[in-house]
Amino acid sequence: MTKSRRAQKPHKLCFFCGLPAPMSDEHAWPQWLGQGIELEPTQTTRTIGYGRTAEDAMTEAPNVVVRKKGSVLTARIREVCKNCNNGWMSRLETAARPLLERLCAQSYVFGRTTFSLENAATLATWSTKTAWVRERASNQIVTPTPQMRLHLKEQLLPPDFTRVWVARHQGRINFGAQVGQVETTHQDDRWDGDRLRHILMCVMTFRGVSVLVRTDDGWGAPQFSLPPSHWRLIWPLAGTLEWPPPESVTDNDVQTLATRYNWLRHPDVPIFHRDPNGIQTIERN
Ligand SMILES: [Zn+2]
């Protein structure tokens, strides 16, 4: 009885291809990235959200810090099918590895290096995949729609409404991920209109590099720009990637990126209600 019921249990749906299939574990970070680096024995994920709650106000959602045992390299999701994991995702990791190694290098002959358009697209695709898996590893609700995830798998390129920047990072953060989830109304609507837009802001910092991935689940939220002296836009493709930029970003730059909201003020709202509970810390095993 128990046995037959278990046999009938349907497979979960794969996060990327959407098919019911046997699942495998997908680590949020490739393991080689952590080689030779002393990692904290815990991983910390900070999740922040905010949305329009009045004509003139935005309100902060609970500001949650989750601490989990095990280094960041153990973060994984169990909803990627074996076909995806051993197929396109494995090939993407293989293609991205030498590019990431070059991006993270301490120095370059003649002080600089250039990534071709194709290289930049591979880096952007890898960054988008990693940010989405990272969001899923710490949040029940994710920003990219099933169609967007399928697009990434089928086209091996980020979908519409995804932007990716890279920067040189100098600071104490290593293997940090800031995950910001934003809910807002369509910019053409009143604040209480029902066309909601969801935005993921994920900043990942590792080996002296910070990557920012912004994914919107549709058109209608304002864009923002970052100083090109610090951040290089690599998706949508802006040209070859001249690396490194003249200036590095700091821990503070990285930490405030996922939590900034000024660019969401449409029109400008004067009030920002902070969550009265402050930062909630949750310890998980
Ligand atoms: Zn799959």
JSON list of N, CA and C and ligand atoms in Angstrom, two decimals, residues 14-19 80-84 88 153, ligand 1:
[
{"chain": "A", "resi": 14, "resn": "CYS", "atom": "N", "xyz": [10.70, 20.60, -12.95]},
{"chain": "A", "resi": 14, "resn": "CYS", "atom": "CA", "xyz": [12.05, 21.19, -12.99]},
{"chain": "A", "resi": 14, "resn": "CYS", "atom": "C", "xyz": [11.95, 22.71, -13.01]},
{"chain": "A", "resi": 15, "resn": "PHE", "atom": "N", "xyz": [12.80, 23.35, -12.25]},
{"chain": "A", "resi": 15, "resn": "PHE", "atom": "CA", "xyz": [12.81, 24.81, -12.13]},
{"chain": "A", "resi": 15, "resn": "PHE", "atom": "C", "xyz": [13.03, 25.48, -13.48]},
{"chain": "A", "resi": 16, "resn": "PHE", "atom": "N", "xyz": [13.79, 24.85, -14.36]},
{"chain": "A", "resi": 16, "resn": "PHE", "atom": "CA", "xyz": [14.11, 25.49, -15.64]},
{"chain": "A", "resi": 16, "resn": "PHE", "atom": "C", "xyz": [13.26, 24.98, -16.80]},
{"chain": "A", "resi": 17, "resn": "CYS", "atom": "N", "xyz": [13.25, 23.66, -17.05]},
{"chain": "A", "resi": 17, "resn": "CYS", "atom": "CA", "xyz": [12.53, 23.18, -18.23]},
{"chain": "A", "resi": 17, "resn": "CYS", "atom": "C", "xyz": [11.05, 22.97, -17.95]},
{"chain": "A", "resi": 18, "resn": "GLY", "atom": "N", "xyz": [10.66, 22.91, -16.65]},
{"chain": "A", "resi": 18, "resn": "GLY", "atom": "CA", "xyz": [9.25, 22.77, -16.30]},
{"chain": "A", "resi": 18, "resn": "GLY", "atom": "C", "xyz": [8.71, 21.37, -16.45]},
{"chain": "A", "resi": 19, "resn": "LEU", "atom": "N", "xyz": [9.56, 20.39, -16.77]},
{"chain": "A", "resi": 19, "resn": "LEU", "atom": "CA", "xyz": [9.09, 19.03, -16.98]},
{"chain": "A", "resi": 19, "resn": "LEU", "atom": "C", "xyz": [9.16, 18.22, -15.68]},
{"chain": "A", "resi": 80, "resn": "VAL", "atom": "N", "xyz": [16.03, 20.87, -9.89]},
{"chain": "A", "resi": 80, "resn": "VAL", "atom": "CA", "xyz": [16.58, 20.95, -11.23]},
{"chain": "A", "resi": 80, "resn": "VAL", "atom": "C", "xyz": [16.70, 19.52, -11.72]},
{"chain": "A", "resi": 81, "resn": "CYS", "atom": "N", "xyz": [16.15, 19.23, -12.91]},
{"chain": "A", "resi": 81, "resn": "CYS", "atom": "CA", "xyz": [16.14, 17.83, -13.37]},
{"chain": "A", "resi": 81, "resn": "CYS", "atom": "C", "xyz": [17.53, 17.42, -13.83]},
{"chain": "A", "resi": 82, "resn": "LYS", "atom": "N", "xyz": [17.71, 16.10, -13.87]},
{"chain": "A", "resi": 82, "resn": "LYS", "atom": "CA", "xyz": [19.03, 15.58, -14.24]},
{"chain": "A", "resi": 82, "resn": "LYS", "atom": "C", "xyz": [19.41, 15.98, -15.67]},
{"chain": "A", "resi": 83, "resn": "ASN", "atom": "N", "xyz": [18.41, 16.01, -16.55]},
{"chain": "A", "resi": 83, "resn": "ASN", "atom": "CA", "xyz": [18.71, 16.40, -17.94]},
{"chain": "A", "resi": 83, "resn": "ASN", "atom": "C", "xyz": [19.27, 17.83, -18.00]},
{"chain": "A", "resi": 84, "resn": "CYS", "atom": "N", "xyz": [18.64, 18.74, -17.27]},
{"chain": "A", "resi": 84, "resn": "CYS", "atom": "CA", "xyz": [19.13, 20.12, -17.27]},
{"chain": "A", "resi": 84, "resn": "CYS", "atom": "C", "xyz": [20.50, 20.20, -16.59]},
{"chain": "A", "resi": 88, "resn": "TRP", "atom": "N", "xyz": [22.63, 21.33, -20.37]},
{"chain": "A", "resi": 88, "resn": "TRP", "atom": "CA", "xyz": [22.97, 22.74, -20.65]},
{"chain": "A", "resi": 88, "resn": "TRP", "atom": "C", "xyz": [23.62, 23.44, -19.46]},
{"chain": "A", "resi": 153, "resn": "LYS", "atom": "N", "xyz": [16.98, 28.51, -20.49]},
{"chain": "A", "resi": 153, "resn": "LYS", "atom": "CA", "xyz": [17.43, 27.15, -20.84]},
{"chain": "A", "resi": 153, "resn": "LYS", "atom": "C", "xyz": [17.47, 26.96, -22.37]},
{"chain": "B", "resi": 1, "resn": "ZN", "atom": "ZN", "xyz": [14.95, 20.38, -16.44]}
]
